[in-house]
Coordinates of C-alpha atoms and ligand atoms in Angstrom, one line a residue:
Chain A
X1 CA 78.5 155.0 -199.6
X2 CA 79.4 157.9 -196.8
X3 CA 81.9 155.4 -195.6
X4 CA 83.4 154.6 -198.9
X5 CA 84.2 158.7 -199.5
X6 CA 85.3 158.9 -195.8
X7 CA 87.7 156.3 -196.3
X8 CA 89.0 157.3 -199.9
X9 CA 89.5 161.0 -198.8
X10 CA 91.1 159.7 -195.7
X11 CA 93.8 158.0 -198.0
X12 CA 94.0 160.5 -200.2
X13 CA 94.8 163.4 -197.8
X14 CA 97.5 161.2 -196.2
X15 CA 99.3 160.4 -199.2
X16 CA 98.9 164.1 -200.7
X17 CA 100.6 164.9 -197.1
X18 CA 103.2 162.4 -197.5
X19 CA 104.3 163.9 -200.9
X20 CA 104.9 167.6 -199.4
X21 CA 106.2 166.0 -195.9
X22 CA 109.1 165.1 -198.2
X23 CA 111.2 166.9 -200.6
X24 CA 109.9 164.5 -203.2
X25 CA 106.9 166.6 -204.1
X26 CA 109.6 170.0 -204.2
X27 CA 112.0 168.3 -206.3
X28 CA 109.5 166.6 -208.9
X29 CA 107.8 169.9 -209.5
X30 CA 110.7 171.9 -210.0
X31 CA 112.2 169.2 -212.2
X32 CA 109.0 168.6 -214.1
X33 CA 108.9 172.5 -215.0
X34 CA 112.5 172.9 -215.7
X35 CA 112.3 169.8 -218.1
X36 CA 108.9 170.8 -219.5
X37 CA 110.4 174.5 -219.9
X38 CA 113.9 173.3 -221.6
X39 CA 112.1 171.2 -223.9
X40 CA 109.6 173.9 -224.8
X41 CA 111.9 176.8 -225.2
X42 CA 115.1 175.0 -226.3
X43 CA 114.5 171.9 -228.2
X44 CA 111.0 173.3 -229.4
X45 CA 112.3 176.5 -230.0
X46 CA 109.2 178.3 -229.2
X47 CA 109.9 181.7 -229.7
X48 CA 111.8 181.0 -233.3
X49 CA 109.0 179.4 -234.5
X50 CA 106.9 182.4 -234.6
X51 CA 103.6 180.6 -233.8
X52 CA 101.6 181.4 -230.7
X53 CA 100.2 177.8 -230.2
X54 CA 101.8 175.3 -227.5
X55 CA 102.5 172.0 -229.3
X56 CA 106.0 172.5 -229.0
X57 CA 104.7 172.7 -225.0
X58 CA 102.5 169.4 -225.5
X59 CA 104.3 167.3 -227.7
X60 CA 107.0 166.3 -225.0
X61 CA 104.6 165.7 -222.2
X62 CA 104.3 161.9 -222.8
X63 CA 108.1 161.5 -222.6
X64 CA 108.2 163.7 -219.4
X65 CA 105.8 161.9 -218.0
X66 CA 106.9 158.3 -219.1
X67 CA 109.9 159.0 -217.0
X68 CA 108.5 161.1 -214.4
X69 CA 105.2 159.6 -213.2
X70 CA 106.5 156.2 -212.5
X71 CA 108.9 158.1 -210.0
X72 CA 105.7 159.3 -207.9
X73 CA 103.7 156.2 -208.3
X74 CA 106.3 153.6 -207.2
X75 CA 106.3 153.9 -204.0
X76 CA 102.5 153.9 -203.8
X77 CA 101.8 150.2 -202.7
X78 CA 105.6 149.1 -203.1
X79 CA 106.3 151.2 -200.3
X80 CA 103.2 150.0 -198.2
X81 CA 103.9 146.9 -199.1
X82 CA 107.8 146.7 -198.1
X83 CA 107.3 148.5 -194.4
X84 CA 104.3 146.3 -193.7
X85 CA 101.6 149.3 -193.2
X86 CA 99.5 147.3 -195.9
X87 CA 98.6 144.9 -192.9
X88 CA 97.5 148.1 -190.8
X89 CA 95.7 149.9 -193.9
X90 CA 93.7 146.4 -194.6
X91 CA 93.0 145.5 -191.1
X92 CA 91.0 148.9 -190.2
X93 CA 87.8 148.5 -192.7
X94 CA 89.6 150.0 -195.4
X95 CA 88.9 148.1 -198.5
X96 CA 91.5 147.4 -201.3
X97 CA 89.3 149.6 -203.6
X98 CA 88.8 152.4 -201.5
X99 CA 92.4 152.2 -200.8
X100 CA 93.6 152.4 -204.2
X101 CA 91.2 154.9 -205.2
X102 CA 92.7 157.5 -202.5
X103 CA 96.1 156.7 -203.5
X104 CA 95.0 157.2 -207.4
X105 CA 93.3 160.4 -206.9
X106 CA 96.3 162.0 -204.6
X107 CA 98.6 160.8 -207.2
X108 CA 96.7 162.3 -210.0
X109 CA 95.9 165.6 -208.3
X110 CA 99.5 166.1 -207.8
X111 CA 100.2 165.3 -211.2
X112 CA 97.6 168.1 -212.2
X113 CA 99.2 170.6 -210.0
X114 CA 102.4 170.3 -211.2
X115 CA 100.7 170.8 -214.6
X116 CA 99.0 173.8 -213.6
X117 CA 102.0 175.2 -212.5
X118 CA 103.4 175.3 -216.2
X119 CA 100.9 178.3 -216.7
X120 CA 103.6 180.8 -217.4
X121 CA 104.2 179.0 -220.9
X122 CA 100.7 179.8 -221.8
X123 CA 100.9 183.4 -220.4
X124 CA 104.2 183.6 -222.8
X125 CA 102.1 182.4 -225.7
X126 CA 99.6 184.9 -225.0
X127 CA 102.2 187.9 -224.5
X128 CA 103.4 186.7 -227.9
X129 CA 100.7 186.7 -230.1
X130 CA 97.0 185.3 -229.6
X131 CA 97.1 181.7 -229.0
X132 CA 93.6 179.5 -229.3
X133 CA 92.6 179.3 -225.9
X134 CA 90.1 176.4 -226.7
X135 CA 92.9 174.3 -228.2
X136 CA 95.2 175.1 -224.9
X137 CA 92.4 174.4 -222.7
X138 CA 91.8 171.0 -224.6
X139 CA 95.6 170.3 -224.8
X140 CA 95.6 170.6 -220.7
X141 CA 92.9 168.2 -220.6
X142 CA 94.7 166.0 -222.5
X143 CA 98.0 166.1 -220.5
X144 CA 95.9 165.9 -217.3
X145 CA 94.4 162.7 -218.6
X146 CA 97.5 161.4 -220.2
X147 CA 99.0 161.6 -216.7
X148 CA 96.0 160.3 -215.0
X149 CA 96.7 157.3 -217.3
X150 CA 100.4 157.1 -216.3
X151 CA 99.4 157.2 -212.7
X152 CA 97.1 154.2 -213.0
X153 CA 99.8 152.3 -214.8
X154 CA 102.2 153.0 -212.5
X155 CA 100.2 152.4 -209.6
X156 CA 99.6 148.8 -211.0
X157 CA 103.1 148.2 -211.3
X158 CA 104.0 149.3 -207.8
X159 CA 101.0 146.9 -206.6
X160 CA 103.2 144.1 -208.4
X161 CA 106.1 144.6 -206.3
X162 CA 107.5 145.6 -203.0
X163 CA 110.9 146.7 -205.0
X164 CA 110.5 150.5 -205.9
X165 CA 113.2 150.1 -208.9
X166 CA 111.5 147.1 -210.6
X167 CA 108.2 149.1 -210.0
X168 CA 109.6 151.8 -211.6
X169 CA 111.2 150.0 -214.6
X170 CA 107.9 148.1 -215.2
X171 CA 105.8 151.4 -215.4
X172 CA 108.5 152.7 -217.8
X173 CA 108.3 150.2 -220.0
X174 CA 104.6 149.7 -220.0
X175 CA 104.8 153.9 -221.0
X176 CA 107.0 153.1 -223.5
X177 CA 105.0 150.7 -225.3
X178 CA 101.8 153.0 -225.0
X179 CA 103.6 155.6 -226.7
X180 CA 105.5 153.9 -229.4
X181 CA 102.5 151.7 -230.5
X182 CA 101.1 154.7 -231.7
X183 CA 104.4 157.0 -232.3
X184 CA 104.3 157.7 -236.1
X185 CA 107.9 156.8 -237.0
X186 CA 107.3 153.4 -235.3
X187 CA 103.9 152.6 -237.0
X188 CA 105.4 153.3 -240.2
X189 CA 108.1 151.2 -239.8
X190 CA 105.7 148.4 -239.0
X191 CA 103.1 149.3 -241.7
X192 CA 106.2 148.3 -244.0
X193 CA 105.9 144.5 -242.4
X194 CA 102.4 144.1 -241.0
X195 CA 99.1 144.4 -242.7
X196 CA 97.4 147.5 -241.7
X197 CA 94.6 146.4 -239.7
X198 CA 97.2 145.2 -237.4
X199 CA 99.2 148.1 -237.4
X200 CA 96.0 150.1 -236.5
X201 CA 94.9 147.7 -234.1
X202 CA 98.2 147.8 -232.2
X203 CA 98.3 151.8 -232.6
X204 CA 94.8 152.0 -231.1
X205 CA 96.3 151.0 -227.7
X206 CA 98.5 154.1 -227.7
X207 CA 98.1 157.1 -226.1
X208 CA 99.7 159.3 -229.2
X209 CA 96.3 159.6 -231.4
X210 CA 93.8 160.4 -228.5
X211 CA 96.6 162.6 -227.2
X212 CA 97.3 164.6 -230.6
X213 CA 93.7 164.8 -231.1
X214 CA 93.0 166.6 -227.8
X215 CA 96.1 168.9 -228.5
X216 CA 94.5 169.9 -232.2
X217 CA 91.6 171.0 -230.2
X218 CA 89.1 168.4 -231.0
X219 CA 87.5 167.0 -228.0
X220 CA 86.0 163.9 -229.4
X221 CA 84.2 161.3 -226.5
X222 CA 86.3 158.5 -228.2
X223 CA 89.2 159.8 -227.0
X224 CA 87.9 160.3 -223.4
X225 CA 86.5 157.2 -223.7
X226 CA 89.9 155.7 -224.3
X227 CA 91.6 157.4 -221.7
X228 CA 89.0 156.4 -219.1
X229 CA 89.1 153.0 -219.8
X230 CA 93.0 153.0 -219.9
X231 CA 92.5 154.7 -216.1
X232 CA 89.7 151.9 -215.2
X233 CA 91.3 149.0 -216.7
X234 CA 94.8 150.0 -214.6
X235 CA 92.9 150.4 -211.5
X236 CA 90.8 147.1 -212.0
X237 CA 94.0 145.2 -212.6
X238 CA 95.8 146.7 -209.2
X239 CA 92.7 145.8 -207.3
X240 CA 93.2 142.1 -208.7
X241 CA 96.8 142.1 -207.8
X242 CA 96.0 143.5 -204.5
X243 CA 93.4 141.2 -203.5
X244 CA 95.6 138.6 -204.6
X245 CA 98.8 139.8 -202.4
X246 CA 97.0 140.1 -199.7
X247 CA 95.3 136.8 -199.8
X248 CA 91.6 137.7 -199.5
Chain B
X1 CA 83.1 136.7 -179.5
X2 CA 85.2 135.0 -181.3
X3 CA 84.9 131.8 -182.7
X4 CA 87.6 129.8 -184.9
X5 CA 86.7 126.4 -186.6
X6 CA 88.8 124.3 -188.5
X7 CA 91.6 127.1 -189.4
X8 CA 93.9 126.0 -192.2
X9 CA 96.6 128.2 -194.4
X10 CA 99.2 127.1 -196.8
X11 CA 101.7 129.0 -197.9
X12 CA 103.1 127.3 -201.5
X13 CA 103.3 123.5 -200.1
X14 CA 104.0 124.5 -196.5
X15 CA 100.8 124.4 -194.2
X16 CA 101.4 127.0 -191.7
X17 CA 98.1 126.8 -189.7
X18 CA 96.5 123.1 -189.8
X19 CA 93.1 122.9 -188.4
X20 CA 93.2 125.3 -185.5
X21 CA 89.9 125.8 -183.8
X22 CA 89.2 127.9 -180.4
X23 CA 86.3 130.3 -179.1
X24 CA 86.9 133.1 -176.6
X25 CA 84.3 135.1 -174.8
X26 CA 84.0 138.4 -173.1
X27 CA 86.7 138.8 -170.2
X28 CA 89.0 136.6 -171.7
X29 CA 92.9 137.2 -172.1
X30 CA 93.8 134.3 -174.3
X31 CA 97.5 133.7 -174.6
X32 CA 98.8 132.0 -177.8
X33 CA 102.1 130.3 -177.4
X34 CA 104.4 128.2 -179.6
X35 CA 108.0 127.7 -181.1
X36 CA 108.9 130.4 -183.8
X37 CA 107.1 129.4 -187.2
X38 CA 104.6 127.6 -185.1
X39 CA 101.9 129.8 -186.8
X40 CA 101.1 132.0 -184.4
X41 CA 100.9 135.4 -186.5
X42 CA 99.4 133.3 -189.1
X43 CA 96.4 132.5 -187.2
X44 CA 95.9 136.0 -185.8
X45 CA 96.4 137.6 -189.0
X46 CA 93.0 135.3 -190.0
X47 CA 91.1 136.4 -187.3
X48 CA 92.0 140.0 -188.1
X49 CA 91.0 139.5 -191.8
X50 CA 94.2 140.1 -193.3
X51 CA 94.7 136.7 -194.5
X52 CA 91.8 134.5 -195.5
X53 CA 91.9 130.9 -194.3
X54 CA 92.1 128.0 -197.1
X55 CA 89.6 126.3 -195.0
X56 CA 87.6 126.8 -191.8
X57 CA 85.7 130.1 -190.6
X58 CA 86.3 132.7 -188.3
X59 CA 83.1 134.3 -186.6
X60 CA 84.1 137.5 -184.6
X61 CA 80.6 138.6 -183.1
X62 CA 78.9 136.7 -185.2
X63 CA 80.3 138.2 -188.4
X64 CA 82.7 135.9 -190.7
X65 CA 85.4 137.6 -191.2
X66 CA 86.4 136.4 -194.5
X67 CA 82.9 137.3 -195.9
X68 CA 82.7 140.6 -194.9
X69 CA 86.0 141.7 -193.2
X70 CA 85.0 145.3 -193.4
X71 CA 82.1 144.7 -190.8
X72 CA 84.4 142.3 -188.5
X73 CA 87.2 144.9 -188.5
X74 CA 85.0 147.2 -187.0
X75 CA 85.0 145.6 -183.5
X76 CA 88.7 144.8 -183.8
X77 CA 91.9 146.5 -182.8
X78 CA 94.9 144.8 -184.2
X79 CA 98.3 145.3 -183.4
X80 CA 100.6 143.2 -186.0
X81 CA 103.9 141.8 -185.0
X82 CA 106.1 144.0 -187.2
X83 CA 104.5 147.2 -185.9
X84 CA 104.0 148.6 -189.2
X85 CA 103.8 152.4 -188.7
X86 CA 103.8 155.3 -191.7
X87 CA 107.4 156.5 -191.1
X88 CA 106.8 159.9 -192.8
X89 CA 103.9 160.7 -190.3
X90 CA 104.4 162.4 -186.6
X91 CA 103.1 160.1 -183.8
X92 CA 99.7 162.4 -183.6
X93 CA 99.2 162.8 -187.5
X94 CA 99.4 159.3 -187.6
X95 CA 96.7 158.6 -184.9
X96 CA 94.7 161.4 -186.5
X97 CA 94.7 159.2 -189.6
X98 CA 93.7 156.1 -188.2
X99 CA 91.1 158.0 -186.1
X100 CA 89.8 159.3 -189.3
X101 CA 89.5 156.1 -190.9
X102 CA 88.0 154.5 -187.9
X103 CA 85.0 157.1 -188.8
X104 CA 85.8 159.9 -186.4
X105 CA 85.9 163.5 -187.2
X106 CA 86.2 167.0 -185.8
X107 CA 86.5 167.4 -182.0
X108 CA 85.9 163.9 -181.3
X109 CA 88.8 162.8 -183.5
X110 CA 91.2 164.5 -181.5
X111 CA 89.5 163.6 -178.1
X112 CA 90.2 160.1 -179.4
X113 CA 93.8 160.4 -180.4
X114 CA 94.4 162.6 -176.9
X115 CA 93.0 160.3 -175.2
X116 CA 95.1 157.4 -176.5
X117 CA 98.3 159.7 -176.2
X118 CA 97.7 160.0 -172.9
X119 CA 96.7 156.3 -172.0
X120 CA 100.2 155.0 -173.9
X121 CA 102.5 157.7 -172.4
X122 CA 103.1 158.9 -175.8
X123 CA 102.9 162.8 -174.4
X124 CA 106.9 163.1 -175.0
X125 CA 107.0 162.0 -178.7
X126 CA 103.7 163.1 -179.8
X127 CA 104.8 166.0 -182.3
X128 CA 108.2 163.4 -183.1
X129 CA 108.6 161.7 -186.7
X130 CA 107.8 158.4 -186.6
X131 CA 111.0 157.2 -188.0
X132 CA 112.8 158.9 -185.4
X133 CA 111.2 156.9 -182.5
X134 CA 113.0 154.2 -180.5
X135 CA 111.4 150.8 -180.7
X136 CA 109.5 150.9 -177.6
X137 CA 107.8 153.8 -178.6
X138 CA 106.9 152.6 -182.1
X139 CA 105.8 149.7 -180.3
X140 CA 103.8 152.1 -178.1
X141 CA 102.3 153.7 -181.1
X142 CA 101.3 150.8 -183.0
X143 CA 99.5 149.8 -179.7
X144 CA 98.0 152.9 -179.1
X145 CA 96.2 152.9 -182.8
X146 CA 94.4 149.8 -181.3
X147 CA 92.6 151.9 -178.6
X148 CA 91.5 154.4 -180.8
X149 CA 87.7 153.3 -181.4
X150 CA 87.2 151.2 -178.1
X151 CA 86.9 147.9 -179.7
X152 CA 85.1 144.6 -178.2
X153 CA 88.4 142.8 -179.5
X154 CA 91.6 143.4 -179.1
X155 CA 94.5 141.3 -181.2
X156 CA 98.3 142.1 -180.0
X157 CA 101.0 140.2 -181.8
X158 CA 103.8 140.3 -179.2
X159 CA 102.8 143.1 -177.7
X160 CA 105.3 143.7 -175.1
X161 CA 108.2 142.8 -177.3
X162 CA 110.8 145.2 -177.1
X163 CA 109.5 147.2 -174.1
X164 CA 111.2 148.0 -170.9
X165 CA 110.5 146.6 -167.5
X166 CA 108.1 149.3 -166.6
X167 CA 106.3 149.6 -169.8
X168 CA 105.9 146.2 -170.0
X169 CA 103.9 146.5 -166.7
X170 CA 101.9 149.1 -167.9
X171 CA 100.9 147.1 -170.9
X172 CA 100.1 144.0 -168.8
X173 CA 98.1 146.4 -166.2
X174 CA 96.3 148.1 -169.2
X175 CA 95.2 144.7 -170.6
X176 CA 94.3 143.3 -167.4
X177 CA 92.0 146.6 -166.8
X178 CA 90.5 146.3 -169.9
X179 CA 89.6 142.7 -169.9
X180 CA 86.5 142.8 -168.2
X181 CA 84.8 144.1 -171.2
X182 CA 86.7 142.8 -174.2
X183 CA 88.5 139.9 -175.9
X184 CA 92.0 140.1 -175.7
X185 CA 94.1 137.8 -177.7
X186 CA 98.1 138.1 -177.8
X187 CA 100.6 135.9 -178.6
X188 CA 104.2 136.4 -176.3
X189 CA 107.2 134.1 -176.2
X190 CA 107.2 135.6 -172.5
X191 CA 105.7 132.8 -170.1
X192 CA 105.9 134.9 -167.2
X193 CA 103.4 137.4 -169.0
X194 CA 100.9 134.1 -169.6
X195 CA 100.6 133.7 -166.4
X196 CA 100.4 137.1 -165.0
X197 CA 97.9 138.4 -167.5
X198 CA 96.2 135.4 -169.4
X199 CA 92.9 133.4 -168.8
X200 CA 93.6 130.7 -171.5
X201 CA 97.3 129.6 -173.1
X202 CA 96.6 128.1 -176.2
X203 CA 99.9 126.4 -177.4
X204 CA 100.5 126.1 -181.4
X205 CA 103.0 123.9 -182.7
X206 CA 103.6 122.9 -186.2
X207 CA 100.4 124.8 -186.9
X208 CA 98.3 122.8 -184.3
X209 CA 97.1 123.2 -181.8
X210 CA 98.4 121.2 -178.8
X211 CA 97.2 122.7 -175.3
X212 CA 94.6 124.9 -174.7
X213 CA 93.7 125.4 -170.7
X214 CA 94.3 127.8 -168.0
X215 CA 97.8 128.7 -167.3
X216 CA 97.5 127.1 -163.7
X217 CA 96.0 123.9 -165.1
X218 CA 98.8 123.7 -167.5
X219 CA 101.1 124.2 -165.1
X220 CA 100.0 120.9 -163.6
X221 CA 101.2 118.9 -166.3
X222 CA 104.8 120.1 -165.4
X223 CA 107.0 117.2 -164.2
X224 CA 107.9 119.9 -161.4
X225 CA 104.2 120.4 -160.3
X226 CA 103.8 119.5 -156.6
X227 CA 107.9 118.8 -156.3
X228 CA 108.7 119.9 -152.7
X229 CA 112.1 121.7 -151.9
X230 CA 113.0 121.3 -148.4
X231 CA 115.4 122.5 -146.1
X232 CA 115.7 120.0 -143.0
X233 CA 117.8 118.8 -140.1
X234 CA 117.4 115.2 -138.7
X235 CA 119.1 111.7 -139.0
X236 CA 118.9 109.4 -142.0
X237 CA 116.3 111.4 -143.9
X238 CA 117.1 110.4 -147.5
X239 CA 116.6 107.0 -146.7
X240 CA 113.4 107.4 -145.1
X241 CA 112.1 109.6 -147.8
X242 CA 113.0 107.1 -150.5
X243 CA 110.5 104.7 -149.0
X244 CA 107.3 106.9 -149.8
X245 CA 105.6 105.5 -152.8
X246 CA 104.9 108.9 -154.2
X247 CA 108.3 110.1 -154.5
X248 CA 110.3 109.5 -157.9
X249 CA 113.7 111.1 -157.1
X250 CA 115.4 113.0 -154.3
X251 CA 117.8 115.1 -155.0
X252 CA 120.3 116.1 -152.5
X253 CA 121.1 120.2 -153.1
X254 CA 123.4 120.7 -150.2
X255 CA 124.7 119.3 -147.0
X256 CA 125.9 120.7 -143.7
X257 CA 126.1 118.0 -140.8
X258 CA 122.8 116.3 -140.5
X259 CA 121.3 119.5 -142.2
X260 CA 120.4 119.2 -145.8
X261 CA 118.4 121.1 -148.6
X262 CA 116.6 118.3 -150.6
X263 CA 114.6 118.3 -154.1
X264 CA 111.9 116.0 -154.0
X265 CA 110.1 115.3 -157.2
X266 CA 106.9 113.2 -157.3
X267 CA 105.6 110.4 -159.4
X268 CA 103.4 111.9 -162.0
X269 CA 102.4 115.1 -160.2
X270 CA 101.0 113.4 -157.0
X271 CA 101.0 115.6 -153.7
X272 CA 103.9 114.7 -151.6
X273 CA 104.0 117.8 -149.0
X274 CA 101.5 116.5 -146.6
X275 CA 103.0 113.1 -146.3
X276 CA 106.6 114.8 -145.9
X277 CA 105.4 117.2 -143.3
X278 CA 103.5 114.9 -141.3
X279 CA 106.5 112.4 -141.0
X280 CA 108.9 115.6 -140.1
X281 CA 106.5 115.7 -137.0
X282 CA 106.7 111.9 -136.0
X283 CA 110.3 112.0 -136.4
X284 CA 110.8 115.4 -134.7
X285 CA 113.0 116.6 -137.6
X286 CA 113.9 120.3 -137.4
X287 CA 112.2 122.0 -140.8
X288 CA 113.4 125.5 -141.7
X289 CA 112.1 125.4 -145.0
X290 CA 109.3 123.7 -147.4
X291 CA 108.2 125.1 -150.6
X292 CA 105.7 123.3 -152.8
X293 CA 106.5 123.8 -156.8
X294 CA 103.2 124.9 -158.7
X295 CA 104.7 123.7 -161.8
X296 CA 106.5 125.5 -164.5
X297 CA 104.9 126.8 -167.7
X298 CA 108.3 126.7 -169.8
X299 CA 108.8 123.0 -168.7
X300 CA 105.2 122.6 -169.9
X301 CA 105.9 124.4 -173.1
X302 CA 109.1 122.4 -173.7
X303 CA 107.9 119.2 -173.0
X304 CA 104.8 120.0 -175.3
X305 CA 106.5 121.6 -178.4
X306 CA 109.4 119.4 -178.5
X307 CA 107.6 115.9 -178.5
X308 CA 105.4 117.2 -181.0
X309 CA 108.4 118.0 -183.1
X310 CA 109.5 114.3 -182.3
X311 CA 106.3 112.9 -183.5
X312 CA 106.3 115.0 -186.3
X313 CA 109.7 113.4 -187.6
X314 CA 108.6 109.9 -187.2
Ligands
ATP1 N1 103.6 135.2 -196.4 C1 104.1 134.2 -196.0 N2 104.7 133.6 -197.3 C2 105.3 132.1 -196.9 N3 105.2 131.9 -195.9 C3 105.0 132.2 -195.0 C4 104.2 133.6 -195.0 N4 104.0 133.8 -193.7 C5 104.2 133.0 -192.9 N5 104.8 132.0 -193.5 C6 105.3 130.4 -192.8 O1 104.0 130.1 -192.1 C7 104.6 129.6 -191.1 C8 104.4 130.2 -189.7 O2 104.6 131.5 -189.5 P1 103.9 132.3 -188.4 O3 104.7 133.9 -188.6 O4 102.7 132.3 -188.4 O5 105.0 131.9 -187.3 P2 104.6 132.4 -185.6 O6 104.3 131.3 -184.9 O7 104.3 133.5 -185.7 O8 106.5 132.7 -185.2 P3 107.4 133.6 -184.4 O9 107.3 133.1 -183.2 O10 108.3 133.6 -185.3 O11 106.6 134.8 -184.9 C9 106.3 129.8 -190.7 O12 106.8 128.5 -191.4 C10 106.5 130.5 -191.8 O13 107.5 130.6 -192.8
MG2 MG1 104.8 135.7 -185.2

């Protein structure tokens, strides 16, 4: 048990440092902050709506993550396989599960750091009015869970291939599906052609209803369970892929 | 300490390793030889627990590697053929990471890292980023990594490939020095290296073990084993030597009047030098030089691996 933890933190620390030793971390954080600011203030017209809630801020996150998280996650395994370091990692008593947990934690914490750095948006809202801080907190929780689900999906596609471009595209497609399956314009369209139970069934796979519930300040165990299961499922699939590819 | 039996590994329809068995005890330096694509790397990867054999088992200190790779790998230091390294780290950062994974922390971790940096002569590059290292330093960094936890077993896939002559010597000396307490398995294409440091040579061809013996014994399978090179002055020497039953072939390398340099190839590696010396004394030939060939490993290697190919083709 102790050794598990030791290996997981060693891998996570290495991965975390790898983000900050290269320009990736800084470029990513700056782009993320700029885009989320742009969407919030220009597109959602945060100032003009006169409401001091953060819907206009959070509603863009699924789309931002869809593009940006795969960029962070694509190298997690693809690079390891391309450069052959996976052979080193898996011959020094580190198990695939330990390694993938370490990598997942590093990438997720990195996303959470980027998310925390959006705090000026909250300060602006507080300055403009009095937002429901409970709602803000639950919105952030939802966004962090959403980021975790994207990271897990991106890590899965990263394990599938040694090509980072393919990994990126696959992750975007998975993200797009998980958004669109429950996106009202799409579900409305589907509802005209398909029975309601099918539409609901597909929609229940989607991030959107769960994410929206959290944005409204409703912390429901079912939504938390949903995100947890997506993450666990993706991590499990990653482990299966790794075990097959590596040959054990 | 290493015991492999009946190892088989297929990649799709291709059988890369075909029923390989061997064992090695403490003190052994086992050299794995074979043509490109023979299955050396695949075999070593199975011992290292990176690949799982399709059939057969490797035991490392009594641990079934495929069943419990984590436990087995604690006793193994493995240097892959491609010397993979994390490009974005510095040499010391990389070694610190591996020392941490190997279970060391704090001052002990630093001590181990400093020690291998010193032993592998990495001081000049210790703070250099790995992606800017020269090939030889990459090689040495990856080698250093195998020594961090002072394992009982070292698996080195082409450890001296790409090193300058001085560093090759350093690595060989280190291997020889460490071999007393460890089992060292290395693959190489440099046959002189096998003669210099290996106590055993396993030749693999097309996935099969075709020879497994001490290098000095293997060399006796060379056609040149016991061949004699002679620098001698006297009357009608070649004619006399031709009557020897054990001499198969006589080659004149150069002549200068009555003096000539001859190369005598024995039949089936039989010793001929004693007979030649005795005759020289009897006939009062003037002997300038006489060398007995120990046989050559490259000759044996070529013979074994190419006849094997021919047999395969038939
Ligand atoms: N991952 C893989 N997928 C498919 N085939 C492979 C794989 N790894 C090795 N092979 C094949 O297995 C055979 C043995 O390869 P291996 O790398 O073990 O040879 P080797 O003896 O180390 O050769 P070299 O001297 O060139 O290093 C080769 O035919 C190779 O193409
Ligand atoms: Mg090889």
